[in-house]
Amino acid sequence: MLCFACQSTIGADDNWCAQCGAAVAKRVDPDSEQRFVTILRADVVDSTGLVADLDPEEAVSRLEPALAAMRGAVRQFGGIVSKELGDGLAAVFGAPIADDNHAPLACHAAIELVRRVAGLGDPGLQVRVGLHSGRVVAYMVASEYSKVYEIGGAAQHLAARLEAAAEPNQVYASEACQKLAEGNVQFEFLGRRQLKGFSEALPIYRVTGATDVSSWRVRRARSVARFVNRLNEIALLRRLAQDAGPNRQTALLIGDPGIGKSRLVHEFVDELTREGWLPFHAECSPNLQGAPFSTLKALMLSILEGTAADTDGLTSLTGIQRSAIDAVLDRPISDPEWGELEPHARGRAISEASCAILESLVVRRRTVILIEDLHWIDRASETVMAALASLQVPGLLVLLTSRPIGIPDWVARCNAEIAALRSLGEDAGREMLDDILGRSANMADLKSRVVLHTASVPLFIEEVCRSLKDRGVLRGHWGDLALARPVGELGIPSSIQGVIAARLDRISKEERSLLQIAAALGPIRQNLCCAM
Ligand SMILES: Nc1ncnc2c1ncn2[C@@H]1O[C@H](COP(=O)(O)OP(=O)(O)O)[C@@H](O)[C@H]1O
Ligand SMILES: [Mg+2]
């Protein structure tokens, strides 16, 4: 064991470090947990050189702004700083509370971290960042003065090695992290490199940028199966669309990640669009939860793009209302009156302007507004969305989706019809598999196993098949795959481990232990449905 303060070796029975006298850290939570997370390591390049001629206090104050910027970036994207190292830090995404977006969130945080440190205006301060997604053991450690959330396991070393290998102001990522964040984050493949402590040369990626592409857009590009089942939900939405004629209707679809909320609402909105409805769409994003009005901005952009008009062309807004929309869209505002308004009055102007725009649209054509993943809505947008979703106007259909945890309170006040999405059911699961694997007879057994293994959750079906293809068990094209070798264990692809872990986090510790025992016991050992 190493001393938490001076890193010198301590005996198993020692209570104090013989070297520096620090009390030996003790684990307070004996049930350490295995977690699949993304680890971020960052440090200041050549920090020793930077502070070589400074006395200790000056050295700390030279590095502290960089550390503060690093912490800020990690927290902005929901990470936890697990260790501070004087000139850098180690952070974890996806623990202690599981988050299926841990890898893209960590990439966004890494980019923000480099940006924030560069923005300090100290050209001597450059950082480098390493990212790796992997399995770790997480536990709380109590030392004399503090409690620390400790992350152990080989995954830490790879993140640290990637950090050390990175060029100044660059972010390097492992393949595991790249695979999970791809689509949302852009990478450049740098080839395989030999890293200290690893016997094989490992593939290394450089993060080149991140867009705010939603998981739905990434999935839509990959999806191969025809839309199946969901007849009841479509019938409900149909009825609401009809009732929206005389007065606005609102629906809320609730469901766990990967259950098919996005697919369902997009299929339905596409239908309405073909029938002449005007569709507008915004997605709340975990990356932008802290960015005021980010959801409203996305909705306004969708409206401006969809109507090919500027706001003036849509409605006659007052001067203040026009400034309000400009503020939401991050445009420059020249109106001096806007500058003098109190935050509360600004908020009201933004809300009134948004409602006025929507009202002017609805009189022209039936309009459907889709707001996805409300559990991630930023607080500033909430009040406006509540006003929009409660407008008493004919010809407006508001569709909302959310995970079960984090549904905003105001939804209950806008008279929404609520539908909870469950998994697809065995027959529909098989239909998806017909589209993904093809219809060759020797696939029948595999299809049955996948249906059982995934409990017909559509995302799980897709990802299990994708991982079989990645592992070379299946070969050929989607829709016409052949078995290249015996299937063996189906496994749980890393892309859905976070989803399952997030579900498990919602149940009590006792129930979780029971599930663990059940999972260790029986024939359902490999069955993902035990995690549901
Ligand atoms: N009813 C369905 N038929 C076919 N594929 C589906 C269906 N529902 C979901 N999928 C597919 O499963 C994946 C996950 O669905 P998605 O709608 O993104 O889930 P959510 O929005 O609830 O997280 C997507 O690739 C989607 O195309
Ligand atoms: Mg979705």
XYZ file of N, CA, C and O and ligand atoms in Angstrom, residues 214-217 219 255-263 265-266 283 372-373 375-376 401 403, ligand 2:
93
model
N -26.844 14.573 -31.075
C -27.531 13.798 -30.048
C -27.323 12.312 -30.287
O -26.990 11.879 -31.391
N -27.569 11.519 -29.226
C -27.409 10.079 -29.375
C -28.380 9.573 -30.442
O -28.098 8.623 -31.156
N -29.528 10.258 -30.580
C -30.485 9.811 -31.588
C -29.907 9.940 -32.993
O -29.988 9.050 -33.810
N -29.266 11.082 -33.268
C -28.735 11.256 -34.626
C -27.628 10.255 -34.913
O -27.496 9.763 -36.026
N -27.486 7.274 -33.563
C -28.131 5.967 -33.729
C -28.887 5.869 -35.045
O -28.906 4.819 -35.673
N -39.440 6.682 -20.701
C -38.808 5.370 -20.865
C -37.316 5.434 -20.614
O -36.692 6.492 -20.736
N -36.758 4.292 -20.286
C -35.326 4.203 -20.025
C -34.536 4.412 -21.314
O -35.076 4.260 -22.409
N -33.245 4.721 -21.184
C -32.435 4.904 -22.379
C -32.445 3.643 -23.254
O -32.386 2.538 -22.735
N -32.554 3.846 -24.545
C -32.476 2.735 -25.480
C -33.777 1.996 -25.702
O -33.854 1.068 -26.502
N -34.845 2.405 -25.032
C -36.104 1.678 -25.128
C -36.842 2.026 -26.434
O -37.713 1.278 -26.884
N -36.477 3.166 -27.024
C -37.072 3.514 -28.318
C -37.935 4.773 -28.325
O -38.788 4.927 -29.197
N -37.701 5.689 -27.395
C -38.474 6.938 -27.362
C -38.239 7.760 -28.624
O -39.172 8.187 -29.298
N -36.958 7.971 -28.942
C -36.646 8.822 -30.089
C -37.200 8.209 -31.369
O -37.822 8.905 -32.182
N -36.983 6.925 -31.536
C -37.425 6.278 -32.770
C -38.929 6.456 -32.952
O -39.403 6.819 -34.033
N -41.069 8.751 -31.614
C -41.546 10.110 -31.893
C -41.088 10.594 -33.265
O -41.845 11.284 -33.954
N -39.894 10.198 -33.679
C -39.454 10.637 -35.013
C -40.274 9.971 -36.113
O -40.613 10.612 -37.106
N -33.563 18.981 -28.792
C -33.182 17.918 -27.863
C -32.419 18.534 -26.714
O -31.552 19.374 -26.932
N -37.096 16.545 -26.918
C -36.635 15.239 -26.448
C -35.758 15.351 -25.208
O -35.035 16.328 -25.040
N -35.823 14.300 -24.398
C -34.935 14.145 -23.237
C -35.023 15.307 -22.252
O -34.015 15.923 -21.889
N -35.357 15.341 -19.232
C -34.618 15.203 -17.968
C -33.313 15.985 -18.000
O -32.712 16.214 -16.977
N -32.860 16.384 -19.206
C -31.606 17.147 -19.302
C -31.844 18.622 -19.605
O -30.911 19.332 -19.975
N -40.370 13.871 -24.475
C -39.876 12.567 -24.010
C -38.970 12.777 -22.807
O -38.363 13.838 -22.658
N -36.576 10.399 -19.575
C -36.309 9.208 -18.777
C -37.172 9.292 -17.522
O -37.640 10.380 -17.172
Mg -33.460 9.290 -27.438
